[in-house]
């Protein structure tokens, strides 16, 4: 079947506007992760959903960032009042479970540019 | 907290030659997982190879192999018979194994590998 998909592929917004980034995980995958890749940096963990458990939000950089996962499938990452330092590639990954052989499959990411 | 360090920002290799990408990490845990991911210009992260820390044998996947030195907390990736398609960014990553631990990956900053024809 299809892999992890993300939309939009690219998003340009003005400082202070809100943005929503969407992730469609692989069907049946219970775990979903959001990472942020800033220029010259590695991937930084943002948030993690596993089944019906409460999400691990420990990586969210500020209260302007939030995410939800509806029906255990699609996830939306929302950034309110965007700042220039939010410019980055936002990557989503999903996995069938959380064991080592449950590989995290990544989407192509959304490149966010805040002017 | 765990950290992953990739100190070389860029490397270059001649096609058909062998190249080694370095990675060190810091952790107080005895069991964990280590990974190398490849990110081509398409941005799609691809798992190259994985290693369980409790296994002494180094992992191998075709032309890719690792040199895992647990005491030195070193995890290097060796690419043999380099191909033009190997050109990409490579990320080293760490994952906790302990019960209840968040299965998030902690990444290094990556290294850009170019392959000369």
CSV table of C-alpha atoms in Angstrom, one decimal:
chain,number,residue,atom,x,y,z
A,1,UNK,CA,0.0,0.0,0.0
A,2,UNK,CA,0.9,3.7,0.1
A,3,UNK,CA,3.5,5.0,2.4
A,4,UNK,CA,3.3,7.9,4.8
A,5,UNK,CA,1.9,11.0,3.1
A,6,UNK,CA,2.1,14.6,4.2
A,7,UNK,CA,0.5,17.7,3.0
A,8,UNK,CA,1.2,20.3,1.9
A,9,UNK,CA,4.6,19.6,0.5
A,10,UNK,CA,5.6,23.2,0.9
A,11,UNK,CA,4.0,26.0,2.9
A,12,UNK,CA,4.9,29.7,2.9
A,13,UNK,CA,3.2,31.8,5.5
A,14,UNK,CA,3.6,35.2,7.1
A,15,UNK,CA,4.8,35.7,10.6
A,16,UNK,CA,1.9,35.6,13.1
A,17,UNK,CA,-0.4,33.4,11.0
A,18,UNK,CA,-1.5,29.9,12.0
A,19,UNK,CA,-0.6,26.8,10.0
A,20,UNK,CA,-1.8,23.2,9.9
A,21,UNK,CA,0.3,20.4,8.7
A,22,UNK,CA,-1.3,17.0,7.9
A,23,UNK,CA,0.1,13.5,8.1
A,24,UNK,CA,-1.5,10.3,6.8
A,25,UNK,CA,0.2,7.3,8.3
A,26,UNK,CA,0.4,3.9,6.8
A,27,UNK,CA,-2.9,2.1,7.4
A,28,UNK,CA,-2.8,0.0,10.6
A,29,UNK,CA,0.2,1.7,12.1
A,30,UNK,CA,-0.6,2.5,15.7
A,31,UNK,CA,2.4,4.7,16.4
A,32,UNK,CA,2.9,8.2,14.9
A,33,UNK,CA,5.7,10.6,15.4
A,34,UNK,CA,6.4,14.2,14.4
A,35,UNK,CA,9.9,15.5,14.0
A,36,UNK,CA,11.3,18.9,13.0
A,37,UNK,CA,14.4,19.3,10.9
A,38,UNK,CA,15.8,22.8,11.0
A,39,UNK,CA,18.6,23.9,8.6
A,40,UNK,CA,21.9,22.4,9.6
A,41,UNK,CA,20.3,20.4,12.4
A,42,UNK,CA,19.3,16.8,12.9
A,43,UNK,CA,15.8,15.8,13.4
A,44,UNK,CA,14.2,17.0,16.6
A,45,UNK,CA,11.4,15.0,18.2
A,46,UNK,CA,8.2,16.9,18.7
A,47,UNK,CA,5.3,14.6,19.7
A,48,UNK,CA,4.4,10.9,19.7
A,49,UNK,CA,1.1,9.1,19.6
A,50,UNK,CA,0.7,5.4,20.4
A,51,UNK,CA,-2.7,3.8,20.1
A,52,UNK,CA,-5.2,5.2,22.5
A,53,UNK,CA,-2.6,6.3,25.1
A,54,UNK,CA,-2.1,9.9,25.9
A,55,UNK,CA,0.4,11.5,23.5
A,56,UNK,CA,3.9,12.3,24.6
A,57,UNK,CA,4.2,16.0,24.0
A,58,UNK,CA,7.6,16.4,25.7
A,59,UNK,CA,9.3,17.6,22.5
A,60,UNK,CA,6.9,20.5,21.6
A,61,UNK,CA,9.0,23.7,21.8
A,62,UNK,CA,6.3,26.0,23.0
A,63,UNK,CA,2.6,26.2,23.7
A,64,UNK,CA,2.1,27.6,20.1
A,65,UNK,CA,2.6,24.0,18.9
A,66,UNK,CA,-0.1,21.4,19.2
A,67,UNK,CA,-1.1,18.2,17.5
A,68,UNK,CA,-4.0,15.8,17.4
A,69,UNK,CA,-4.6,12.4,16.0
A,70,UNK,CA,-8.2,11.7,15.0
A,71,UNK,CA,-9.5,8.1,15.0
A,72,UNK,CA,-6.1,6.7,15.5
A,73,UNK,CA,-5.1,7.6,11.9
A,74,UNK,CA,-4.6,11.1,10.4
A,75,UNK,CA,-2.7,13.6,12.5
A,76,UNK,CA,-2.5,17.4,12.3
A,77,UNK,CA,0.3,19.5,13.7
A,78,UNK,CA,-0.8,23.1,14.3
A,79,UNK,CA,1.5,26.0,14.8
A,80,UNK,CA,-0.2,29.2,16.1
A,81,UNK,CA,1.2,32.7,15.6
A,82,UNK,CA,4.1,31.4,13.5
A,83,UNK,CA,7.6,32.9,14.0
A,84,UNK,CA,10.6,32.9,11.7
A,85,UNK,CA,12.4,30.3,13.8
A,86,UNK,CA,9.6,27.9,13.1
A,87,UNK,CA,10.9,27.6,9.5
A,88,UNK,CA,11.9,24.0,9.0
A,89,UNK,CA,11.0,20.7,7.4
A,90,UNK,CA,8.4,18.9,9.5
A,91,UNK,CA,8.6,15.1,9.1
A,92,UNK,CA,6.0,12.6,10.2
A,93,UNK,CA,6.7,8.9,10.7
A,94,UNK,CA,4.6,5.9,11.6
A,95,UNK,CA,5.3,2.4,12.8
A,96,UNK,CA,3.2,-0.8,13.3
A,97,UNK,CA,4.3,-0.9,16.9
A,98,UNK,CA,7.1,0.1,19.1
A,99,UNK,CA,9.5,-2.9,19.1
A,100,UNK,CA,12.9,-2.5,17.4
A,101,UNK,CA,11.7,-4.4,14.3
A,102,UNK,CA,8.7,-2.0,14.0
A,103,UNK,CA,10.5,0.3,11.6
A,104,UNK,CA,9.6,4.0,11.6
A,105,UNK,CA,8.5,4.9,8.1
A,106,UNK,CA,8.9,8.5,7.2
A,107,UNK,CA,6.8,10.8,5.0
A,108,UNK,CA,8.4,13.3,2.6
A,109,UNK,CA,7.9,16.2,5.0
A,110,UNK,CA,6.4,19.6,4.8
A,111,UNK,CA,8.8,22.5,4.2
A,112,UNK,CA,7.5,25.5,6.2
A,113,UNK,CA,8.8,28.9,5.4
A,114,UNK,CA,7.8,31.8,7.7
A,115,UNK,CA,8.4,35.2,6.2
B,1,UNK,CA,19.5,12.7,28.3
B,2,UNK,CA,20.9,10.9,25.4
B,3,UNK,CA,22.9,12.7,22.7
B,4,UNK,CA,24.2,11.7,19.3
B,5,UNK,CA,27.2,13.4,17.7
B,6,UNK,CA,28.2,13.4,14.1
B,7,UNK,CA,31.2,15.6,13.9
B,8,UNK,CA,31.9,15.5,10.2
B,9,UNK,CA,29.4,17.7,8.3
B,10,UNK,CA,30.6,16.5,4.8
B,11,UNK,CA,32.4,13.6,3.2
B,12,UNK,CA,33.3,12.7,-0.3
B,13,UNK,CA,34.1,9.3,-1.8
B,14,UNK,CA,35.1,8.0,-5.2
B,15,UNK,CA,32.6,5.7,-6.9
B,16,UNK,CA,33.4,2.0,-6.1
B,17,UNK,CA,35.5,3.0,-3.1
B,18,UNK,CA,34.8,2.5,0.6
B,19,UNK,CA,33.8,5.3,3.0
B,20,UNK,CA,33.2,5.3,6.7
B,21,UNK,CA,30.9,7.7,8.4
B,22,UNK,CA,31.5,8.4,12.1
B,23,UNK,CA,29.0,8.7,15.0
B,24,UNK,CA,29.4,8.8,18.7
B,25,UNK,CA,26.6,8.9,21.4
B,26,UNK,CA,26.2,9.4,25.0
B,27,UNK,CA,23.9,7.4,27.3
B,28,UNK,CA,23.8,6.0,30.8
B,29,UNK,CA,21.7,3.1,29.7
B,30,UNK,CA,23.1,-0.4,29.0
B,31,UNK,CA,20.5,-1.5,26.4
B,32,UNK,CA,19.4,0.6,23.5
B,33,UNK,CA,19.1,0.6,19.7
B,34,UNK,CA,21.2,2.4,17.1
B,35,UNK,CA,20.3,3.2,13.5
B,36,UNK,CA,21.6,4.8,10.4
B,37,UNK,CA,19.1,6.6,8.2
B,38,UNK,CA,19.6,8.0,4.7
B,39,UNK,CA,17.9,11.1,3.5
B,40,UNK,CA,18.2,11.8,-0.3
B,41,UNK,CA,17.1,15.2,-1.8
B,42,UNK,CA,13.5,13.9,-1.9
B,43,UNK,CA,13.6,14.3,2.0
B,44,UNK,CA,12.3,10.8,2.5
B,45,UNK,CA,14.2,9.2,5.4
B,46,UNK,CA,15.2,5.6,4.6
B,47,UNK,CA,16.4,3.1,7.2
B,48,UNK,CA,19.8,1.8,6.2
B,49,UNK,CA,20.8,-0.4,9.1
B,50,UNK,CA,20.0,-1.1,12.8
B,51,UNK,CA,22.0,-2.5,15.7
B,52,UNK,CA,20.8,-3.8,19.1
B,53,UNK,CA,23.3,-2.8,21.8
B,54,UNK,CA,23.1,-6.1,23.5
B,55,UNK,CA,24.3,-7.9,20.3
B,56,UNK,CA,28.1,-8.0,20.0
B,57,UNK,CA,28.0,-8.9,16.3
B,58,UNK,CA,28.1,-5.9,14.0
B,59,UNK,CA,25.1,-5.6,11.7
B,60,UNK,CA,25.5,-5.9,8.0
B,61,UNK,CA,23.1,-5.1,5.1
B,62,UNK,CA,24.6,-5.8,1.7
B,63,UNK,CA,27.1,-3.1,1.1
B,64,UNK,CA,26.4,-1.4,4.4
B,65,UNK,CA,28.0,-2.5,7.7
B,66,UNK,CA,28.6,-1.0,11.1
B,67,UNK,CA,31.5,-0.9,13.5
B,68,UNK,CA,29.8,-0.9,16.9
B,69,UNK,CA,32.1,-0.2,19.8
B,70,UNK,CA,29.9,-0.2,22.9
B,71,UNK,CA,32.6,0.8,25.4
B,72,UNK,CA,33.7,3.7,23.3
B,73,UNK,CA,30.0,4.6,22.5
B,74,UNK,CA,30.9,4.7,18.8
B,75,UNK,CA,28.8,3.5,15.9
B,76,UNK,CA,30.3,4.1,12.5
B,77,UNK,CA,28.8,3.2,9.1
B,78,UNK,CA,30.9,1.7,6.4
B,79,UNK,CA,29.7,1.8,2.8
B,80,UNK,CA,31.5,-0.5,0.4
B,81,UNK,CA,31.6,-0.2,-3.4
B,82,UNK,CA,30.1,3.3,-3.2
B,83,UNK,CA,27.5,4.0,-5.9
B,84,UNK,CA,26.2,7.4,-7.2
B,85,UNK,CA,22.9,6.6,-5.6
B,86,UNK,CA,24.5,6.6,-2.2
B,87,UNK,CA,24.9,10.4,-2.3
B,88,UNK,CA,22.6,11.7,0.4
B,89,UNK,CA,22.6,12.9,4.0
B,90,UNK,CA,23.1,10.2,6.5
B,91,UNK,CA,21.8,10.4,10.1
B,92,UNK,CA,22.9,8.4,13.1
B,93,UNK,CA,20.1,7.8,15.6
B,94,UNK,CA,19.5,6.3,19.0
B,95,UNK,CA,16.5,4.8,20.6
B,96,UNK,CA,15.8,3.8,24.2
B,97,UNK,CA,14.8,0.3,24.9
B,98,UNK,CA,13.6,0.4,28.5
B,99,UNK,CA,10.1,-0.5,29.4
B,100,UNK,CA,7.7,2.3,28.9
B,101,UNK,CA,10.2,4.5,27.2
B,102,UNK,CA,9.1,6.7,24.5
B,103,UNK,CA,10.2,5.0,21.2
B,104,UNK,CA,11.3,8.3,19.7
B,105,UNK,CA,14.5,8.5,17.8
B,106,UNK,CA,17.3,10.9,18.9
B,107,UNK,CA,19.3,12.0,15.8
B,108,UNK,CA,22.7,13.5,15.1
B,109,UNK,CA,23.0,16.5,12.9
B,110,UNK,CA,23.8,14.4,9.9
B,111,UNK,CA,26.6,14.2,7.3
B,112,UNK,CA,26.3,15.0,3.7
B,113,UNK,CA,28.0,12.3,1.5
B,114,UNK,CA,28.9,13.0,-2.1
B,115,UNK,CA,30.0,10.4,-4.5
B,116,UNK,CA,32.4,11.3,-7.3
B,117,UNK,CA,32.0,9.5,-10.6
